[in-house]
PDB file of C-alpha atoms and ligand atoms in Angstrom:
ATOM      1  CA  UNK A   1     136.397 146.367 223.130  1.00 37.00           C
ATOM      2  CA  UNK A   2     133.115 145.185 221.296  1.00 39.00           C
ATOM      3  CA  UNK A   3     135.024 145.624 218.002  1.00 40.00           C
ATOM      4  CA  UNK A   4     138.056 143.723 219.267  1.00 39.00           C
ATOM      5  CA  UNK A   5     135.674 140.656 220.330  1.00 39.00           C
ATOM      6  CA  UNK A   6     133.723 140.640 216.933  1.00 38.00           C
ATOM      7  CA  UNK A   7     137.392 140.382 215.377  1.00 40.00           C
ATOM      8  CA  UNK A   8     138.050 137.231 217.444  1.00 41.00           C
ATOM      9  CA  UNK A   9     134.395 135.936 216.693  1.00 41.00           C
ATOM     10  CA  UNK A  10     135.203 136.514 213.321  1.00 42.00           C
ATOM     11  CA  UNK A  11     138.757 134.536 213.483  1.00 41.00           C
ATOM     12  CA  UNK A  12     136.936 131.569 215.276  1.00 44.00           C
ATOM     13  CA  UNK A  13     134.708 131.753 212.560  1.00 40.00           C
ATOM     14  CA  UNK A  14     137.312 132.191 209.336  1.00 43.00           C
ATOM     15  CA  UNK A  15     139.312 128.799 211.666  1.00 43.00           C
ATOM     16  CA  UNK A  16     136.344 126.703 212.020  1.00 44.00           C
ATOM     17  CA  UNK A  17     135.177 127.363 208.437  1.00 41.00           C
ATOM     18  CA  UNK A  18     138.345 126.708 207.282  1.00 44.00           C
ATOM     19  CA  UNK A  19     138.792 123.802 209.599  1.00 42.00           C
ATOM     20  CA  UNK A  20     135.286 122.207 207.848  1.00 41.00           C
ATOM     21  CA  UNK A  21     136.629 122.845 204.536  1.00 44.00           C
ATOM     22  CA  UNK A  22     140.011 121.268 205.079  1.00 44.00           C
ATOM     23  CA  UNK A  23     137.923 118.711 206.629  1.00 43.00           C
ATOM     24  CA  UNK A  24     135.947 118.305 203.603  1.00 44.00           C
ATOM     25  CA  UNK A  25     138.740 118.153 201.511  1.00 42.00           C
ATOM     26  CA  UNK A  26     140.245 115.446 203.521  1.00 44.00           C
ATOM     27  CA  UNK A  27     137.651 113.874 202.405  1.00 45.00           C
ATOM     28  CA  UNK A  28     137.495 114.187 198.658  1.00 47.00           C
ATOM     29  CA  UNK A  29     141.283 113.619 199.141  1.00 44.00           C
ATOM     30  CA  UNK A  30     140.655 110.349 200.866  1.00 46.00           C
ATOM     31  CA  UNK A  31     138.141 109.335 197.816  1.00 50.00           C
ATOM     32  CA  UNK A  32     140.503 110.079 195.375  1.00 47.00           C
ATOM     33  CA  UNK A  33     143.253 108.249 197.058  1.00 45.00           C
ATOM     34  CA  UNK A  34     140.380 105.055 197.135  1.00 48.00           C
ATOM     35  CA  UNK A  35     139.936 105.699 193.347  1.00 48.00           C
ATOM     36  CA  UNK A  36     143.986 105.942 192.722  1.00 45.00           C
ATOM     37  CA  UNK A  37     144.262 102.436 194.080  1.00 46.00           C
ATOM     38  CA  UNK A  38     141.796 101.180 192.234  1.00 46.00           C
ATOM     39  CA  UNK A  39     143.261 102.595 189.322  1.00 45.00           C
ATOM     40  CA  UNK A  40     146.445 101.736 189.929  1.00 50.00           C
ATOM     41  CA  UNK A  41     145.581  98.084 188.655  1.00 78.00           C
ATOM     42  CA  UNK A  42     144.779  99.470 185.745  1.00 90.00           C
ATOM     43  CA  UNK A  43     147.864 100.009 183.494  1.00 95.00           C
ATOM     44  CA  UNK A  44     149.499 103.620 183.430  1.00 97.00           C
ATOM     45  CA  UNK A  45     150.982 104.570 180.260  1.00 98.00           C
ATOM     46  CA  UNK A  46     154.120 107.159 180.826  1.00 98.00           C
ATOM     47  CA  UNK A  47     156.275 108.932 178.773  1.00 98.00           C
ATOM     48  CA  UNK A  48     158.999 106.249 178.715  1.00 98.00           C
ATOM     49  CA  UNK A  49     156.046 103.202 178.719  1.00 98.00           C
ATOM     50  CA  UNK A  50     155.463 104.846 175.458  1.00 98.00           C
ATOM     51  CA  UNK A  51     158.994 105.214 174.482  1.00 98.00           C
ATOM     52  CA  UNK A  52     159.822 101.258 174.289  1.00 98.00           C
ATOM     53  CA  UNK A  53     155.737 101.072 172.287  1.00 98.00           C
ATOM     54  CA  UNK A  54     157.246 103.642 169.969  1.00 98.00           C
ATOM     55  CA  UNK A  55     160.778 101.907 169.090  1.00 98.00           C
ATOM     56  CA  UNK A  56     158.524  98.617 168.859  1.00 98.00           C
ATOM     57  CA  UNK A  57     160.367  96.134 170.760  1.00 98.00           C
ATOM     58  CA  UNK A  58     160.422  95.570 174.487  1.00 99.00           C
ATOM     59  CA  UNK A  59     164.314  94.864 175.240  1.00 98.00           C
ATOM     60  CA  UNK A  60     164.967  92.181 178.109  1.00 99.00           C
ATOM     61  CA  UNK A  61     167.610  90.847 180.281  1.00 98.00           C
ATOM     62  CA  UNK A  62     167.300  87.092 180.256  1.00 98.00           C
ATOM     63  CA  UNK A  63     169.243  84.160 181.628  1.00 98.00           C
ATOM     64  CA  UNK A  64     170.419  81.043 178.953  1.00 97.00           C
ATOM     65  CA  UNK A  65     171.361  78.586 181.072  1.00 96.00           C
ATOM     66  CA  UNK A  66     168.857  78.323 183.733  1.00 97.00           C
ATOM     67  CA  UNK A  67     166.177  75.321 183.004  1.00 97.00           C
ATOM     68  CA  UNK A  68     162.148  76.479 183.001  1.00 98.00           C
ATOM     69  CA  UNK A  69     163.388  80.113 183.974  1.00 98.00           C
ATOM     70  CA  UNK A  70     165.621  81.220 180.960  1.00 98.00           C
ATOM     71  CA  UNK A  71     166.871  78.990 178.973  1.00 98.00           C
ATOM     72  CA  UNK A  72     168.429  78.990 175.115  1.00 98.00           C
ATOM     73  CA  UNK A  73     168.455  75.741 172.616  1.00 97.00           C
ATOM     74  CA  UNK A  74     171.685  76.081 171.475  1.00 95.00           C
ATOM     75  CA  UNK A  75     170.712  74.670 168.461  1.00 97.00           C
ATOM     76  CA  UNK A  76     167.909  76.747 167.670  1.00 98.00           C
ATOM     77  CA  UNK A  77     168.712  79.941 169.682  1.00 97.00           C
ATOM     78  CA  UNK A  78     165.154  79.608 171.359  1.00 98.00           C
ATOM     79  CA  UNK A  79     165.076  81.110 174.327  1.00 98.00           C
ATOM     80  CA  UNK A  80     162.326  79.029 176.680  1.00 98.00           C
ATOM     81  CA  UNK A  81     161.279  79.031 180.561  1.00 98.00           C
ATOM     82  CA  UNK A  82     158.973  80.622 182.570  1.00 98.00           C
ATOM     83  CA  UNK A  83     160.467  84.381 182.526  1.00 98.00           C
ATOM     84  CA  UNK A  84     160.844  84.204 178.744  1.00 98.00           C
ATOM     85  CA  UNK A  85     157.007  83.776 178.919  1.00 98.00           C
ATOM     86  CA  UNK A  86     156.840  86.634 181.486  1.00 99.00           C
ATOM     87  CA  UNK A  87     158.769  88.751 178.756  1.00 99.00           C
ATOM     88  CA  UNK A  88     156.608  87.930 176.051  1.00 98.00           C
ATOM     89  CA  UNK A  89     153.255  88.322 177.844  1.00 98.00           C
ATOM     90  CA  UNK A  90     154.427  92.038 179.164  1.00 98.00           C
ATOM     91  CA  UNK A  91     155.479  92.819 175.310  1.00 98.00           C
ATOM     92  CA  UNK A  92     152.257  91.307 174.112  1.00 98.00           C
ATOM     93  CA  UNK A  93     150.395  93.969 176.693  1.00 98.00           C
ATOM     94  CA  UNK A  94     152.416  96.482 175.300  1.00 98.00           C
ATOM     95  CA  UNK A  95     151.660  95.716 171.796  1.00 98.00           C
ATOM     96  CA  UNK A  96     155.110  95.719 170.746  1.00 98.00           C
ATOM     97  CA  UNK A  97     158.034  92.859 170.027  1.00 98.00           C
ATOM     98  CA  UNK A  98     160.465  91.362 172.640  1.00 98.00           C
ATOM     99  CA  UNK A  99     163.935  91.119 172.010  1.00 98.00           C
ATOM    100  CA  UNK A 100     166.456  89.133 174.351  1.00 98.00           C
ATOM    101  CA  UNK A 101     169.568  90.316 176.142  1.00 98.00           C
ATOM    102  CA  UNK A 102     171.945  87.126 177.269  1.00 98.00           C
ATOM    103  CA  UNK A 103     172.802  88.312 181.565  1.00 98.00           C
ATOM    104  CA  UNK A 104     174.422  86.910 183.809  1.00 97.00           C
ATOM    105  CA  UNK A 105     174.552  88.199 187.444  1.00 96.00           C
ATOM    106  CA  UNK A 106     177.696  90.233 186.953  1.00 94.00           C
ATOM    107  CA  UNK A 107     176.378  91.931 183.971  1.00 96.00           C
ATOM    108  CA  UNK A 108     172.560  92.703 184.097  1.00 98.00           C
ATOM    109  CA  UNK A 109     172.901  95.228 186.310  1.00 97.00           C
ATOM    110  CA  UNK A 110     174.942  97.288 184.150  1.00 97.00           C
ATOM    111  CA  UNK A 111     172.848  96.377 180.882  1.00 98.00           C
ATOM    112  CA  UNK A 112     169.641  98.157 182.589  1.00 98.00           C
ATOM    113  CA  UNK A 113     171.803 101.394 184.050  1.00 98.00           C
ATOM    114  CA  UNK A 114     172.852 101.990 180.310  1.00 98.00           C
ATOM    115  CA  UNK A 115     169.780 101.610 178.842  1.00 97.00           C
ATOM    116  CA  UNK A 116     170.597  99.113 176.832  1.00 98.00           C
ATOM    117  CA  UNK A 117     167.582  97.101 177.776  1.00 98.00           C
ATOM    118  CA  UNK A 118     164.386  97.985 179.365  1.00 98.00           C
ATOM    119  CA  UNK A 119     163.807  94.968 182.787  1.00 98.00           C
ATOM    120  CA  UNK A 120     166.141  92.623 184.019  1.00 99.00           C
ATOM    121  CA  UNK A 121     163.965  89.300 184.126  1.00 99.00           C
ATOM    122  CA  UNK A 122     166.409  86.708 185.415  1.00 98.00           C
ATOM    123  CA  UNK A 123     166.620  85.115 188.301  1.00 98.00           C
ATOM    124  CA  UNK A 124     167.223  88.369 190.063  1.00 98.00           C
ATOM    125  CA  UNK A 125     166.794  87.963 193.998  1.00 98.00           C
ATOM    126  CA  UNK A 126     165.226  90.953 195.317  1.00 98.00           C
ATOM    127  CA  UNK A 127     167.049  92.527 198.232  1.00 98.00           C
ATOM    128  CA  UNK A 128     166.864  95.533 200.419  1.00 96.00           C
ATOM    129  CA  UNK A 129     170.017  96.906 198.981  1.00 96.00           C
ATOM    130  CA  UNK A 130     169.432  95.988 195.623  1.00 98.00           C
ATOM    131  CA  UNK A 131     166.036  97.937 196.132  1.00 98.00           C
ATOM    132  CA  UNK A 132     168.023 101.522 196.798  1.00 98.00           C
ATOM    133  CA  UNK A 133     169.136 100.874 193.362  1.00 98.00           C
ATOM    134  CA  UNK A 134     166.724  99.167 191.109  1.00 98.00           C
ATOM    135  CA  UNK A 135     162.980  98.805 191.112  1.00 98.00           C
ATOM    136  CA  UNK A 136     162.001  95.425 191.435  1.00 98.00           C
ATOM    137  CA  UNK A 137     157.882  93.922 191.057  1.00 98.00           C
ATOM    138  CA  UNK A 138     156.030  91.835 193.166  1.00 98.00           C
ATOM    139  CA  UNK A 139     158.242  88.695 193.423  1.00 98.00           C
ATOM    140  CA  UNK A 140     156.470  85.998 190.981  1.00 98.00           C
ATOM    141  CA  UNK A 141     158.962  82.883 192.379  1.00 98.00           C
ATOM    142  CA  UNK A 142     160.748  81.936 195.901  1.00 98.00           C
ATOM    143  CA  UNK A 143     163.778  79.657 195.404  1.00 98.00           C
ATOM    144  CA  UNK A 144     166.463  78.432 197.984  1.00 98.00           C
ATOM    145  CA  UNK A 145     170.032  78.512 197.686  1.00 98.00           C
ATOM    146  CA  UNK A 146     172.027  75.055 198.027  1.00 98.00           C
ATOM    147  CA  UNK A 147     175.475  73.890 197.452  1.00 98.00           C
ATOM    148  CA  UNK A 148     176.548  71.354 194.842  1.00 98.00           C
ATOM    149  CA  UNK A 149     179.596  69.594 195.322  1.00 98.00           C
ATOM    150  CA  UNK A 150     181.570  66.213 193.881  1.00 98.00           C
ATOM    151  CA  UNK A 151     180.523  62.972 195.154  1.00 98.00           C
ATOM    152  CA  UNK A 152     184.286  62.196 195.620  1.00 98.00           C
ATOM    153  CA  UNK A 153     184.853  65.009 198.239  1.00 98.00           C
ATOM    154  CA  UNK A 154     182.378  64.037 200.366  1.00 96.00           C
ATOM    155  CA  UNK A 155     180.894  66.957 201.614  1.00 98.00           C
ATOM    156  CA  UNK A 156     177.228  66.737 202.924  1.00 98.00           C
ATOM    157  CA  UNK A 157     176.855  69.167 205.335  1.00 98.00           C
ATOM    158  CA  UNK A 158     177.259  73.208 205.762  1.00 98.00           C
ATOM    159  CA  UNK A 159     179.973  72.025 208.565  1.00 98.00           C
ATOM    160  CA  UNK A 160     182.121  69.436 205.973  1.00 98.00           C
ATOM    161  CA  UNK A 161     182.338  72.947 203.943  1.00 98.00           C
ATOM    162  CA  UNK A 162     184.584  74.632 206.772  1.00 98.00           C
ATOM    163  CA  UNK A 163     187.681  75.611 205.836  1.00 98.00           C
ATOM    164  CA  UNK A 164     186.858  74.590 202.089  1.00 98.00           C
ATOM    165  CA  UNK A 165     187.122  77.161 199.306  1.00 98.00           C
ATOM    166  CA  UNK A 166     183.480  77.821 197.641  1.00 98.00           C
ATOM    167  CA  UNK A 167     182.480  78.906 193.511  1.00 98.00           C
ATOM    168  CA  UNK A 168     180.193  81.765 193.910  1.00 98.00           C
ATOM    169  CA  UNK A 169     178.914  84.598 190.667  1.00 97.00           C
ATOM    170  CA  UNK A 170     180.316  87.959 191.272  1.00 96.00           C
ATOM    171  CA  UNK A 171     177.227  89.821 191.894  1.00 93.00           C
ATOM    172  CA  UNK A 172     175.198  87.362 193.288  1.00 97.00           C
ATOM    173  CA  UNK A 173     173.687  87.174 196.504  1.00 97.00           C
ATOM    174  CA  UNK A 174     175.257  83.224 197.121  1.00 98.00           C
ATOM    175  CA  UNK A 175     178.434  84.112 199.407  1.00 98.00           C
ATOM    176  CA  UNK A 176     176.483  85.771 202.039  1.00 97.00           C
ATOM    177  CA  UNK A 177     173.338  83.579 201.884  1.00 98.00           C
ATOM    178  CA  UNK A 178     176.029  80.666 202.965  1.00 98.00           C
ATOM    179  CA  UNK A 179     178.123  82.314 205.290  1.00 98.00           C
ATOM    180  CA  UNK A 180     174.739  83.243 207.395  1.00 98.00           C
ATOM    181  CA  UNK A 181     173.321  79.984 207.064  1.00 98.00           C
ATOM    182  CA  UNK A 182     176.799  78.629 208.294  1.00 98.00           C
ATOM    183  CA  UNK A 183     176.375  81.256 210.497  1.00 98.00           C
ATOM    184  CA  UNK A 184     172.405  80.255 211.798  1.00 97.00           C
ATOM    185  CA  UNK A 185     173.550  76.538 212.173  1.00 97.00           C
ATOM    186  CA  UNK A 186     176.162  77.220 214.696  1.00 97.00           C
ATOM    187  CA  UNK A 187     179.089  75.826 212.080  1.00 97.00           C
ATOM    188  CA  UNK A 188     180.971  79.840 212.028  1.00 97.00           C
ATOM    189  CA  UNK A 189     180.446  82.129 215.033  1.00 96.00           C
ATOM    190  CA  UNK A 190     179.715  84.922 213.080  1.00 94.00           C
ATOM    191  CA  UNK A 191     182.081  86.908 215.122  1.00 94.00           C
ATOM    192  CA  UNK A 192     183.287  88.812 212.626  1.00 93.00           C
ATOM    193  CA  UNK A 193     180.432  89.144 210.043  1.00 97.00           C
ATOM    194  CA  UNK A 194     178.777  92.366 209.194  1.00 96.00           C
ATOM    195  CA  UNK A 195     176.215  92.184 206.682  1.00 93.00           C
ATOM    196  CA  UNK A 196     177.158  95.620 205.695  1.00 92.00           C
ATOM    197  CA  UNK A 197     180.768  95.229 204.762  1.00 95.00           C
ATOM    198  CA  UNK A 198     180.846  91.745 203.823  1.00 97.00           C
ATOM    199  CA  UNK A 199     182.782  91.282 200.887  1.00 97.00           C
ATOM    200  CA  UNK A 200     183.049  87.724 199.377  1.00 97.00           C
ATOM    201  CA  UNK A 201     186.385  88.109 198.237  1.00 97.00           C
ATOM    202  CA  UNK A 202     187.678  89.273 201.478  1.00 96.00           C
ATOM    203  CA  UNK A 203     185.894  86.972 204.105  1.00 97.00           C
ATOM    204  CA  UNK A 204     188.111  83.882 205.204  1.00 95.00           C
ATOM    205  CA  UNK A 205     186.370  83.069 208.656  1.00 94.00           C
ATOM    206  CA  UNK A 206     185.792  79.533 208.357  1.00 96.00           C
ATOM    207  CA  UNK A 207     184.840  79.501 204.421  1.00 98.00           C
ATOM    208  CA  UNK A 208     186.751  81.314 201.715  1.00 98.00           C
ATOM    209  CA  UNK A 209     185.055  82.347 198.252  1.00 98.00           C
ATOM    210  CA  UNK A 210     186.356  82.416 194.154  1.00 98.00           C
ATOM    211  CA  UNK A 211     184.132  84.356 192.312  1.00 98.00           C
ATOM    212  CA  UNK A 212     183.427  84.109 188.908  1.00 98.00           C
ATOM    213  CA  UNK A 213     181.695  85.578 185.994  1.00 95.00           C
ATOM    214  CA  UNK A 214     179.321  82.610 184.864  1.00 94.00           C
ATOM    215  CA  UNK A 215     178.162  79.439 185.975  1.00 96.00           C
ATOM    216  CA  UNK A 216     180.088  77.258 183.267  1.00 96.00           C
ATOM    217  CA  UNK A 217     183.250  78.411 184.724  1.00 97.00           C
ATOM    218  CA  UNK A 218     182.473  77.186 188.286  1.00 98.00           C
ATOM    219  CA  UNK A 219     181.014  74.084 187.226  1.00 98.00           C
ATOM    220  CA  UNK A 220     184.333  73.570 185.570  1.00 98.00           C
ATOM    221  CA  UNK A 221     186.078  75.039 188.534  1.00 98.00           C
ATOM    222  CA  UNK A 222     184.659  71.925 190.926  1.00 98.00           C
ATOM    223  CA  UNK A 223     185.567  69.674 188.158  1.00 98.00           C
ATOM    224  CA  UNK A 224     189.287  70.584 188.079  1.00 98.00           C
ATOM    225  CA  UNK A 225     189.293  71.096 191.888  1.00 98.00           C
ATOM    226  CA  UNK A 226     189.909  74.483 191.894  1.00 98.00           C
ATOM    227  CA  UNK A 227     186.622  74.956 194.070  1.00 98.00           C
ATOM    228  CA  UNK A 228     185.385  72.348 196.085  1.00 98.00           C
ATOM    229  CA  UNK A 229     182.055  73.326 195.990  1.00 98.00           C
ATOM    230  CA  UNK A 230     179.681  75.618 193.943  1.00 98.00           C
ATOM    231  CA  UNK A 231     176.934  77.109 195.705  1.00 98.00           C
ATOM    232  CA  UNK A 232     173.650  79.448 194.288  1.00 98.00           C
ATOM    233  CA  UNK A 233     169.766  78.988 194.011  1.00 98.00           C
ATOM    234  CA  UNK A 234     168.949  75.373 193.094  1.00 98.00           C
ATOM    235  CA  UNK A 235     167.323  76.605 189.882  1.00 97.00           C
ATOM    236  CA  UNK A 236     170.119  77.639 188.642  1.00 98.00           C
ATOM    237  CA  UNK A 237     172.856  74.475 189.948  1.00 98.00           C
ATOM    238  CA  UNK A 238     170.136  71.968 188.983  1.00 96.00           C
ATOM    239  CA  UNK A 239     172.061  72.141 184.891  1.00 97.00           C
ATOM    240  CA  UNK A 240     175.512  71.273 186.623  1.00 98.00           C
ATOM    241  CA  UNK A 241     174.149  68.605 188.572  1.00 98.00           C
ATOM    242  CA  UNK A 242     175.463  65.730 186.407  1.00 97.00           C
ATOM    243  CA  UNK A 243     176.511  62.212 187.368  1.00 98.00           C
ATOM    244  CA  UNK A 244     178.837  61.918 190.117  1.00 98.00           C
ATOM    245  CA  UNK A 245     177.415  65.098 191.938  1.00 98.00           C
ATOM    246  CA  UNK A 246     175.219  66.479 194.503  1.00 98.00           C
ATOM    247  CA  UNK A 247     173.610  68.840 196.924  1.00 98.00           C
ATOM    248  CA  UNK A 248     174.873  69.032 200.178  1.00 98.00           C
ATOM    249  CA  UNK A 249     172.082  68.306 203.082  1.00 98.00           C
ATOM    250  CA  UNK A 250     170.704  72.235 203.384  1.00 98.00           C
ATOM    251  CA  UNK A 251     168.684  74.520 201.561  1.00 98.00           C
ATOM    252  CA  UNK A 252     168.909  78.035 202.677  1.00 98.00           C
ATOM    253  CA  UNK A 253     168.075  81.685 202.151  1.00 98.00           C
ATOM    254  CA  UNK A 254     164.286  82.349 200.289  1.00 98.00           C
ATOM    255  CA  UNK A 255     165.394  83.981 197.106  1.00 98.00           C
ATOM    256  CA  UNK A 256     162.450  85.715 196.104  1.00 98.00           C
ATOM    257  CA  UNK A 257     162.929  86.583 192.256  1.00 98.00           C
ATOM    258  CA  UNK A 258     161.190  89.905 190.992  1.00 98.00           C
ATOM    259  CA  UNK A 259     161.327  91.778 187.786  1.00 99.00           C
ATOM    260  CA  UNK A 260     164.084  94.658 187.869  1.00 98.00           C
ATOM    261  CA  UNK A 261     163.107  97.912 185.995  1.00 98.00           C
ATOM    262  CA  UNK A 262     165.043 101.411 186.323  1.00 98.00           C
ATOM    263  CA  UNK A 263     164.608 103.234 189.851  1.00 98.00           C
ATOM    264  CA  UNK A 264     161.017 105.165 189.804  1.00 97.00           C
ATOM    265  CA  UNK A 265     160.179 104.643 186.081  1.00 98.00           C
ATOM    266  CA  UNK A 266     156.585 104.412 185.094  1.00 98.00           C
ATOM    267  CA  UNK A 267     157.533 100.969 183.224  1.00 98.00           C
ATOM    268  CA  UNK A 268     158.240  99.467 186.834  1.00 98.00           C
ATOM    269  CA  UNK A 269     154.085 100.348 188.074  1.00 98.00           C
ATOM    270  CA  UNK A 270     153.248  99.076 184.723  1.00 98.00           C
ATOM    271  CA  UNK A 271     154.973  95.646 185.178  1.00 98.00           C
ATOM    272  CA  UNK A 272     153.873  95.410 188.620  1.00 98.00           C
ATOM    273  CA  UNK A 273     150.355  95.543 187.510  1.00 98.00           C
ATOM    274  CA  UNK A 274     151.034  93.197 185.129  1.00 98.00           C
ATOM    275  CA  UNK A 275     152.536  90.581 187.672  1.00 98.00           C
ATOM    276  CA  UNK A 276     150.232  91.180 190.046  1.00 98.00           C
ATOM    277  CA  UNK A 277     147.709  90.456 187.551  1.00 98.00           C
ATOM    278  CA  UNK A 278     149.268  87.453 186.455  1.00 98.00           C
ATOM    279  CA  UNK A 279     149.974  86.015 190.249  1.00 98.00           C
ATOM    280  CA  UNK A 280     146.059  86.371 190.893  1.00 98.00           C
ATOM    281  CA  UNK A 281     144.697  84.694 187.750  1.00 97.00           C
ATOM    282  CA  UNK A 282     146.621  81.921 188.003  1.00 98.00           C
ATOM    283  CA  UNK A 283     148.655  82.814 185.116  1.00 98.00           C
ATOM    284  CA  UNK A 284     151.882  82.357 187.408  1.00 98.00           C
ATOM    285  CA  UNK A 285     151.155  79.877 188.481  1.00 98.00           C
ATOM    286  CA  UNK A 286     150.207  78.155 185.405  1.00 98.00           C
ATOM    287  CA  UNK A 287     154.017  78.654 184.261  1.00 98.00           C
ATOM    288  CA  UNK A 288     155.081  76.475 187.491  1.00 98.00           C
ATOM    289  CA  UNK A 289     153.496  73.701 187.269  1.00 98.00           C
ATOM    290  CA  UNK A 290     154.372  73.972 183.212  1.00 98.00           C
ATOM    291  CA  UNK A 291     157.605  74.023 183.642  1.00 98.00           C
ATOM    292  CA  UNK A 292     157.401  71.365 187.056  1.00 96.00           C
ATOM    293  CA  UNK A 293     159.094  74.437 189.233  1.00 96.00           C
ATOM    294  CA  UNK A 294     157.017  73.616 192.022  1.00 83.00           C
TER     295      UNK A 294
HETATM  296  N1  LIG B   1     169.450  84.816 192.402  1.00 53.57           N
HETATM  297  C1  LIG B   1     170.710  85.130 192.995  1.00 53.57           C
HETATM  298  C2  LIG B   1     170.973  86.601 192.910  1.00 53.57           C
HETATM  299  O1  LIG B   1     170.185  87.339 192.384  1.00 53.57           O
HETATM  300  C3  LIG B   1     171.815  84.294 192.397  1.00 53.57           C
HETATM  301  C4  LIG B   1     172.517  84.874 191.232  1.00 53.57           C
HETATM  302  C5  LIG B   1     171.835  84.770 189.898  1.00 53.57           C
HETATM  303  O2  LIG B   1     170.656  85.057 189.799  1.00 53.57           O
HETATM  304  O3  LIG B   1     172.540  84.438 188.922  1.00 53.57           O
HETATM  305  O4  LIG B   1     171.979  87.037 193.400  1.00 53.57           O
END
């Protein structure tokens, strides 16, 4: 009996000991965690972070048609606008060269999955969905999308677009962003939407879609009539708004634009420092107001 209590006095004592220690450790785990934050501003360099400083050149998906985001002087081949500066500043941290991809929605995607470059920096809405897929950084702009139409058609409004056929990229976010702002204003019912099926080439409640794979052919789509409106983020219509066209009355859907990297690589922490770094010294922000995005 005695030695069957000093057993269970013992037991308390391993648990309580142990119970200090884990307690302890806790502790020095909780510390560590503190310091790993803190560190985790500073830049991490991993095995494939050193890959793209050992082949020399940072590769990067870039739009050529979208004014003070990515643009290309088809004249020079210059590529100029506020991501091309984000490019350059993340290859300049790296120490290495940057090299430019042409992408358009329907294709950047595909570029990053095959390696063929290393971020997608173009225009690239971040999404929940897109997220399963693709790492994306701190968003560094917020645009809206709108709808550009002919002056001739006379279309102002999300309801003069009922029953109307709309230009939208494959790929891009721009059907759905206007069916549920047709949907919030009270214009569809919504009756048979379901943001997880919805498929742009199949919906036909109220507003039908043509997709297509770059902006140049909707703009000439609207022109011919084949569309009678073109909708996406007004950063990237604003080049097809010529003479004789314009926005409809509505801006919709925040389209918060992040940098797209390859699902868990160390590159994607690294830009996110860098972005983060860049939205808190102003360096962002600088861009903006360089390129009058604000
Ligand atoms: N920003 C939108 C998207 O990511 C429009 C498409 C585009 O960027 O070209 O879907």
């Amino acid at each position: 009996m005695k030695k069957r209590k000093l057993v269970a006095m013992g037991l308390a004592l391993t648990m309580a000991l142990s119970l200090c220690g884990s307690m302890a450790f806790a502790e020095e785990e909780t510390e560590a965690g503190t310091e790993a934050a803190e560190e985790s501003e500073e830049l991490v360099i991993t095995e494939d972070v050193q890959e793209i400083i050992d082949r020399g050149v940072l590769r990067v998906g870039v739009k050529n048609a979208v004014e003070g985001f990515g643009y290309q002087d088809t004249l020079t081949g210059e590529y100029s606008g506020m991501e091309i500066d984000i490019a350059t500043l993340i290859a300049e941290e790296l120490g290495v060269d940057v090299e430019f991809t042409t992408v358009t929605a329907a294709t950047r995607t595909e570029l990053l999955d095959s390696g063929d470059i290393d971020c997608v920096i173009a225009t690239f809405t971040i999404t929940d969905e897109r997220r399963e897929s693709w790492d994306f950084s701190t968003p560094y702009y917020t645009d809206h999308v709108t709808v550009l139409v002919q002056d001739s058609s006379e279309i102002t409004t999300l309801e003069d677009l009922v029953d109307k056929t709309v230009g939208v990229s494959s790929g891009s976010t721009s059907a759905r962003s206007l069916v549920e702002a047709m949907i919030d204003e009270g214009v569809l019912t919504g009756d048979d939407y379901d943001s997880e099926t919805f498929d742009p080439a199949l919906w036909e409640e109220g507003v039908s879609f043509r997709q297509y794979d770059d902006y140049p052919a909707i703009s000439t789509a609207l022109e011919s009539g084949e569309v009678d409106a073109f909708c996406v983020d007004k950063s990237i219509l604003a080049i097809y708004k010529t003479d004789g066209r314009s926005y409809i009355d509505a801006e919709f859907a925040p389209q918060e634009y992040g940098v797209a990297t390859t699902k868990d690589s160390g590159f994607s922490a690294y830009v996110d420092t860098l972005i983060n770094r860049w939205l808190e010294d102003g360096t962002i922000d600088g861009f903006i107001e360089e390129y009058a995005l604000g």
